Amino acid sequence: MKLNDKVVLVTGGTSGIGLAAADLFRREGAKVIVVGTDPKRLKAAEAQLGTGCLAIAANLRCSADIDRVIAGVRERYGRIDVLFANAGLGRAAPLEAVTEVDLDEQFEVNFKGVFFTIQKAVPLMSKGGSVVFTTSFLNTKGTPGLSILSASKAAVRSLTRTLGAELAPRGIRINAVSPGPISTPFASKLGLSEQELKAFAEGVEGQVPLQRFGEADEVSRAALFLASDDSSYMTGAEIVVDGGLSQF
Ligand SMILES: NC(=O)c1ccc[n+]([C@@H]2O[C@H](COP(=O)([O-])OP(=O)(O)OC[C@H]3O[C@@H](n4cnc5c(N)ncnc54)[C@H](OP(=O)(O)O)[C@@H]3O)[C@@H](O)[C@H]2O)c1
């Protein structure tokens, strides 16, 4: 059991990578708290994760909601041992079609939400604590139509280093897991038509050296490594789980 009795907060823990990670963390002995916005997905996650799991509805664009999440965890457990700040979304649009609303939404969830989640979680963390961010292969690979999503993930990659340096003297480690294309509902929310989505998926598969989409579980295992003491001498780093896409 790699996370025995650890209190683990997983944002975006109601779907895809976050849900797979929450389930794996629970099987490794953690007490898991998941956060999302959609009531149906929250209920389903709570049912899947079983007793001992807490599902909290919160919109991470809103810092008062983050305060409420942290207060809920403080009240129930009094501490956080691991934060997996994983919630995120993307909208595809070429340069001329990007709107202020698109930009604000992606930066507010993917960057601002992550920033205030860690800011508010850290007072409940102590020496030995571990923070894991979810970045993306997009933070190093230029992909047409994904400028804002990619920039928001590059900002989180930067945060892994700056906040990693700030928190290292307190014994709190910060690392990131960087997924490649993974089979989750994420791509279906990019705002592409069915035809565009199909072309996108085929294009991606053709580019990935391992010639397939990854599974959420394959990312969750890397997140577990970073969350647990197995990675005790790692901070500021990023583990890339992308079938070789950004490497070759
Ligand atoms: N799938 C990929 O190909 C891929 C590749 C690279 C990086 N990533 C990153 O991996 C992370 C997880 O994505 P996924 O693939 O697992 O996608 P997903 O299945 O769509 O899951 C996204 C999660 O984030 C939550 N979320 C979104 N907006 C939120 C908000 N405003 N407040 C609170 N929660 C919010 C969602 O909850 P609700 O649905 O309840 O709102 C959901 O639980 C994201 O950061 C994404 O950028 C994914």
CSV table of C-alpha atoms and ligand atoms in Angstrom, one decimal:
chain,number,residue,atom,x,y,z
A,1,MET,CA,0.0,0.0,0.0
A,2,LYS,CA,1.8,3.1,-1.2
A,3,LEU,CA,-0.6,5.7,0.2
A,4,ASN,CA,-1.8,4.0,3.4
A,5,ASP,CA,-4.0,6.3,5.5
A,6,LYS,CA,-2.9,9.3,3.4
A,7,VAL,CA,-5.5,12.1,2.8
A,8,VAL,CA,-5.5,12.7,-0.9
A,9,LEU,CA,-7.4,15.6,-2.7
A,10,VAL,CA,-8.0,15.0,-6.4
A,11,THR,CA,-9.4,17.9,-8.4
A,12,GLY,CA,-11.1,16.7,-11.6
A,13,GLY,CA,-11.5,13.3,-9.8
A,14,THR,CA,-14.9,12.6,-11.3
A,15,SER,CA,-13.8,11.7,-14.8
A,16,GLY,CA,-11.0,10.4,-17.0
A,17,ILE,CA,-7.4,10.6,-15.5
A,18,GLY,CA,-8.5,12.0,-12.2
A,19,LEU,CA,-11.1,9.3,-11.6
A,20,ALA,CA,-8.7,6.5,-12.5
A,21,ALA,CA,-6.1,8.1,-10.2
A,22,ALA,CA,-8.6,8.5,-7.3
A,23,ASP,CA,-9.6,4.8,-7.7
A,24,LEU,CA,-5.9,3.7,-7.8
A,25,PHE,CA,-5.0,5.9,-4.8
A,26,ARG,CA,-8.0,4.4,-2.8
A,27,ARG,CA,-6.8,0.9,-3.6
A,28,GLU,CA,-3.4,2.0,-2.3
A,29,GLY,CA,-4.9,2.8,1.1
A,30,ALA,CA,-5.7,6.5,0.7
A,31,LYS,CA,-8.7,8.5,1.9
A,32,VAL,CA,-9.7,10.2,-1.2
A,33,ILE,CA,-11.6,13.5,-1.8
A,34,VAL,CA,-12.7,14.2,-5.4
A,35,VAL,CA,-13.8,17.5,-6.8
A,36,GLY,CA,-15.8,18.3,-10.0
A,37,THR,CA,-18.7,20.4,-11.2
A,38,ASP,CA,-21.2,17.9,-12.7
A,39,PRO,CA,-23.6,16.5,-10.1
A,40,LYS,CA,-24.1,13.2,-12.1
A,41,ARG,CA,-20.4,12.6,-12.4
A,42,LEU,CA,-19.9,13.5,-8.7
A,43,LYS,CA,-22.5,11.0,-7.7
A,44,ALA,CA,-21.1,8.2,-10.0
A,45,ALA,CA,-17.6,8.8,-8.7
A,46,GLU,CA,-18.7,8.6,-5.1
A,47,ALA,CA,-20.5,5.3,-5.8
A,48,GLN,CA,-17.5,3.9,-7.7
A,49,LEU,CA,-15.0,5.0,-5.0
A,50,GLY,CA,-17.2,3.7,-2.1
A,51,THR,CA,-17.2,4.4,1.6
A,52,GLY,CA,-14.6,6.7,2.9
A,53,CYS,CA,-14.6,8.8,-0.2
A,54,LEU,CA,-15.8,12.3,-0.3
A,55,ALA,CA,-17.1,14.0,-3.5
A,56,ILE,CA,-17.4,17.8,-3.3
A,57,ALA,CA,-19.1,19.9,-6.0
A,58,ALA,CA,-17.0,23.0,-6.7
A,59,ASN,CA,-16.1,25.2,-9.7
A,60,LEU,CA,-12.4,25.8,-9.5
A,61,ARG,CA,-12.8,29.1,-11.4
A,62,CYS,CA,-14.2,30.5,-8.2
A,63,SER,CA,-11.8,30.9,-5.3
A,64,ALA,CA,-14.7,30.9,-2.8
A,65,ASP,CA,-15.5,27.4,-4.0
A,66,ILE,CA,-11.9,26.3,-3.4
A,67,ASP,CA,-12.1,27.8,0.1
A,68,ARG,CA,-15.2,25.6,0.6
A,69,VAL,CA,-13.4,22.5,-0.6
A,70,ILE,CA,-10.4,23.0,1.7
A,71,ALA,CA,-12.7,23.8,4.6
A,72,GLY,CA,-14.6,20.5,3.9
A,73,VAL,CA,-11.3,18.5,3.9
A,74,ARG,CA,-10.1,20.3,7.1
A,75,GLU,CA,-13.3,19.5,8.9
A,76,ARG,CA,-13.3,15.8,7.9
A,77,TYR,CA,-9.6,15.0,8.0
A,78,GLY,CA,-7.7,18.0,9.4
A,79,ARG,CA,-4.9,17.6,6.9
A,80,ILE,CA,-3.9,17.0,3.3
A,81,ASP,CA,-1.0,14.6,2.5
A,82,VAL,CA,-1.3,14.6,-1.3
A,83,LEU,CA,-2.8,17.1,-3.7
A,84,PHE,CA,-3.4,15.9,-7.3
A,85,ALA,CA,-4.4,19.2,-9.0
A,86,ASN,CA,-5.6,17.6,-12.2
A,87,ALA,CA,-8.9,19.4,-13.3
A,88,GLY,CA,-8.7,20.9,-16.7
A,89,LEU,CA,-10.5,21.7,-19.9
A,90,GLY,CA,-9.7,22.8,-23.4
A,91,ARG,CA,-11.3,24.6,-26.3
A,92,ALA,CA,-10.0,24.3,-29.8
A,93,ALA,CA,-10.0,27.4,-32.0
A,94,PRO,CA,-7.6,28.9,-34.6
A,95,LEU,CA,-5.9,32.3,-33.8
A,96,GLU,CA,-8.6,34.5,-35.4
A,97,ALA,CA,-11.5,32.6,-33.7
A,98,VAL,CA,-10.2,32.7,-30.1
A,99,THR,CA,-12.5,34.8,-27.9
A,100,GLU,CA,-11.8,36.5,-24.6
A,101,VAL,CA,-14.3,34.1,-23.0
A,102,ASP,CA,-12.4,31.1,-24.4
A,103,LEU,CA,-9.1,32.5,-23.0
A,104,ASP,CA,-10.5,33.3,-19.6
A,105,GLU,CA,-12.2,30.0,-19.2
A,106,GLN,CA,-9.1,27.9,-20.0
A,107,PHE,CA,-6.8,30.0,-17.9
A,108,GLU,CA,-9.2,30.2,-15.0
A,109,VAL,CA,-9.6,26.4,-14.8
A,110,ASN,CA,-6.2,25.2,-15.9
A,111,PHE,CA,-4.0,27.9,-14.3
A,112,LYS,CA,-5.9,30.1,-11.8
A,113,GLY,CA,-7.8,27.1,-10.4
A,114,VAL,CA,-4.6,25.2,-9.9
A,115,PHE,CA,-2.8,28.2,-8.4
A,116,PHE,CA,-5.4,28.9,-5.8
A,117,THR,CA,-6.0,25.2,-5.0
A,118,ILE,CA,-2.3,24.8,-4.0
A,119,GLN,CA,-2.2,28.1,-2.2
A,120,LYS,CA,-5.2,27.1,-0.1
A,121,ALA,CA,-4.2,23.4,0.3
A,122,VAL,CA,-0.6,24.0,1.5
A,123,PRO,CA,-1.5,25.3,5.0
A,124,LEU,CA,-3.0,21.8,5.6
A,125,MET,CA,0.2,20.1,4.3
A,126,SER,CA,3.3,19.3,6.2
A,127,LYS,CA,6.8,17.9,5.6
A,128,GLY,CA,6.6,14.9,3.3
A,129,GLY,CA,3.6,16.2,1.5
A,130,SER,CA,3.4,15.8,-2.3
A,131,VAL,CA,1.7,17.9,-4.9
A,132,VAL,CA,1.1,16.5,-8.4
A,133,PHE,CA,0.0,18.8,-11.3
A,134,THR,CA,-1.4,17.5,-14.6
A,135,THR,CA,0.3,19.4,-17.5
A,136,SER,CA,0.2,18.1,-21.1
A,137,PHE,CA,2.4,17.1,-24.1
A,138,LEU,CA,1.0,20.4,-25.5
A,139,ASN,CA,3.3,22.4,-23.2
A,140,THR,CA,6.2,21.5,-25.4
A,141,LYS,CA,4.6,20.7,-28.8
A,142,GLY,CA,3.1,23.3,-31.0
A,143,THR,CA,-0.3,22.1,-32.1
A,144,PRO,CA,-2.5,24.3,-34.4
A,145,GLY,CA,-5.8,25.3,-32.8
A,146,LEU,CA,-4.7,24.7,-29.2
A,147,SER,CA,-2.8,27.9,-28.4
A,148,ILE,CA,-4.6,28.8,-25.2
A,149,LEU,CA,-4.8,25.3,-23.8
A,150,SER,CA,-1.1,24.8,-24.5
A,151,ALA,CA,-0.1,28.1,-23.0
A,152,SER,CA,-2.1,27.4,-19.8
A,153,LYS,CA,-0.4,24.0,-19.4
A,154,ALA,CA,3.0,25.6,-20.0
A,155,ALA,CA,2.2,28.0,-17.2
A,156,VAL,CA,1.5,25.0,-14.9
A,157,ARG,CA,4.8,23.5,-16.0
A,158,SER,CA,6.5,26.7,-14.9
A,159,LEU,CA,4.5,26.7,-11.6
A,160,THR,CA,5.9,23.2,-10.9
A,161,ARG,CA,9.4,24.7,-10.8
A,162,THR,CA,8.7,28.0,-9.0
A,163,LEU,CA,6.4,26.7,-6.3
A,164,GLY,CA,8.6,23.5,-6.1
A,165,ALA,CA,11.5,25.8,-5.2
A,166,GLU,CA,9.4,27.8,-2.7
A,167,LEU,CA,8.1,24.7,-0.9
A,168,ALA,CA,11.2,22.5,-1.0
A,169,PRO,CA,12.5,24.0,2.3
A,170,ARG,CA,9.3,23.0,3.9
A,171,GLY,CA,9.7,19.4,2.7
A,172,ILE,CA,6.8,19.6,0.3
A,173,ARG,CA,7.5,18.2,-3.2
A,174,ILE,CA,5.8,19.4,-6.4
A,175,ASN,CA,6.0,17.4,-9.6
A,176,ALA,CA,3.9,17.1,-12.8
A,177,VAL,CA,2.6,14.3,-14.9
A,178,SER,CA,2.4,15.2,-18.6
A,179,PRO,CA,-0.1,13.1,-20.5
A,180,GLY,CA,-0.1,12.6,-24.3
A,181,PRO,CA,-3.4,11.9,-26.0
A,182,ILE,CA,-5.5,9.8,-23.6
A,183,SER,CA,-8.9,8.1,-24.1
A,184,THR,CA,-11.1,10.2,-21.8
A,185,PRO,CA,-14.1,12.6,-22.5
A,186,PHE,CA,-11.6,15.5,-22.7
A,187,ALA,CA,-11.3,15.6,-26.5
A,188,SER,CA,-15.1,15.5,-26.9
A,189,LYS,CA,-15.3,18.8,-25.0
A,190,LEU,CA,-12.9,20.7,-27.3
A,191,GLY,CA,-15.8,22.1,-29.3
A,192,LEU,CA,-14.9,20.1,-32.5
A,193,SER,CA,-17.5,18.6,-34.8
A,194,GLU,CA,-17.7,14.9,-35.0
A,195,GLN,CA,-15.9,14.9,-38.3
A,196,GLU,CA,-13.1,17.2,-36.9
A,197,LEU,CA,-12.8,15.1,-33.9
A,198,LYS,CA,-12.4,11.9,-36.0
A,199,ALA,CA,-9.7,13.6,-38.1
A,200,PHE,CA,-8.0,14.9,-35.0
A,201,ALA,CA,-8.0,11.4,-33.4
A,202,GLU,CA,-6.6,9.8,-36.6
A,203,GLY,CA,-4.0,12.5,-36.9
A,204,VAL,CA,-2.9,12.0,-33.3
A,205,GLU,CA,-2.7,8.2,-33.7
A,206,GLY,CA,-0.5,8.6,-36.7
A,207,GLN,CA,1.9,10.9,-34.9
A,208,VAL,CA,2.2,8.8,-31.6
A,209,PRO,CA,5.2,6.5,-31.9
A,210,LEU,CA,3.3,3.8,-29.9
A,211,GLN,CA,0.5,4.3,-32.5
A,212,ARG,CA,-2.4,4.5,-30.1
A,213,PHE,CA,-4.2,6.7,-27.5
A,214,GLY,CA,-3.1,6.1,-23.9
A,215,GLU,CA,-5.4,5.0,-21.2
A,216,ALA,CA,-6.3,7.0,-18.1
A,217,ASP,CA,-4.9,4.2,-15.9
A,218,GLU,CA,-1.4,4.5,-17.6
A,219,VAL,CA,-1.3,8.2,-16.4
A,220,SER,CA,-2.7,7.4,-13.0
A,221,ARG,CA,0.2,5.0,-12.3
A,222,ALA,CA,2.7,7.8,-13.0
A,223,ALA,CA,0.7,10.1,-10.7
A,224,LEU,CA,0.8,7.4,-8.0
A,225,PHE,CA,4.6,7.3,-8.3
A,226,LEU,CA,4.8,11.1,-7.9
A,227,ALA,CA,2.3,11.2,-5.1
A,228,SER,CA,4.0,8.5,-3.0
A,229,ASP,CA,7.3,8.3,-1.2
A,230,ASP,CA,8.6,6.2,-4.2
A,231,SER,CA,9.6,9.6,-5.7
A,232,SER,CA,10.9,11.1,-2.4
A,233,TYR,CA,14.0,12.7,-4.1
A,234,MET,CA,12.0,14.3,-6.9
A,235,THR,CA,10.7,17.8,-7.0
A,236,GLY,CA,10.1,20.3,-9.8
A,237,ALA,CA,10.1,17.5,-12.4
A,238,GLU,CA,7.6,16.3,-15.0
A,239,ILE,CA,7.0,12.7,-16.0
A,240,VAL,CA,5.9,12.4,-19.6
A,241,VAL,CA,3.3,9.7,-20.4
A,242,ASP,CA,2.7,10.3,-24.1
A,243,GLY,CA,3.6,7.2,-26.1
A,244,GLY,CA,6.8,9.0,-27.2
A,245,LEU,CA,4.9,11.8,-28.9
A,246,SER,CA,7.0,14.7,-27.6
A,247,GLN,CA,10.3,12.8,-27.5
A,248,PHE,CA,11.0,11.5,-31.0
B,1,LIG,N1,-7.2,13.4,-22.2
B,1,LIG,C1,-6.1,13.9,-22.8
B,1,LIG,O1,-5.8,13.6,-23.9
B,1,LIG,C2,-5.2,14.9,-22.0
B,1,LIG,C3,-3.9,15.2,-22.6
B,1,LIG,C4,-3.1,16.0,-21.9
B,1,LIG,C5,-3.5,16.6,-20.7
B,1,LIG,N2,-4.7,16.3,-20.2
B,1,LIG,C6,-5.1,16.9,-18.9
B,1,LIG,O2,-5.5,15.9,-18.0
B,1,LIG,C7,-6.4,16.5,-17.0
B,1,LIG,C8,-7.6,15.6,-16.9
B,1,LIG,O3,-8.3,15.5,-18.1
B,1,LIG,P1,-9.1,14.2,-18.6
B,1,LIG,O4,-8.5,13.8,-19.8
B,1,LIG,O5,-9.2,13.2,-17.5
B,1,LIG,O6,-10.5,14.9,-18.9
B,1,LIG,P2,-12.0,14.8,-18.4
B,1,LIG,O7,-12.4,13.4,-18.4
B,1,LIG,O8,-12.8,15.8,-19.2
B,1,LIG,O9,-11.9,15.3,-16.9
B,1,LIG,C9,-11.7,16.6,-16.5
B,1,LIG,C10,-12.1,16.8,-15.0
B,1,LIG,O10,-11.9,18.1,-14.7
B,1,LIG,C11,-13.1,18.6,-14.0
B,1,LIG,N3,-13.3,20.0,-14.2
B,1,LIG,C12,-13.3,20.7,-15.4
B,1,LIG,N4,-13.6,22.0,-15.2
B,1,LIG,C13,-13.7,22.1,-13.8
B,1,LIG,C14,-14.0,23.2,-13.0
B,1,LIG,N5,-14.3,24.5,-13.5
B,1,LIG,N6,-14.1,23.0,-11.7
B,1,LIG,C15,-13.9,21.8,-11.1
B,1,LIG,N7,-13.6,20.7,-11.9
B,1,LIG,C16,-13.5,20.9,-13.2
B,1,LIG,C17,-14.2,17.7,-14.6
B,1,LIG,O11,-15.3,17.7,-13.7
B,1,LIG,P3,-16.8,18.0,-14.3
B,1,LIG,O12,-16.9,17.2,-15.6
B,1,LIG,O13,-17.7,17.6,-13.2
B,1,LIG,O14,-16.8,19.5,-14.5
B,1,LIG,C18,-13.5,16.4,-14.7
B,1,LIG,O15,-13.6,15.7,-13.5
B,1,LIG,C19,-6.7,17.9,-17.5
B,1,LIG,O16,-6.0,18.8,-16.8
B,1,LIG,C20,-6.3,17.8,-19.0
B,1,LIG,O17,-5.9,19.1,-19.5
B,1,LIG,C21,-5.6,15.4,-20.8
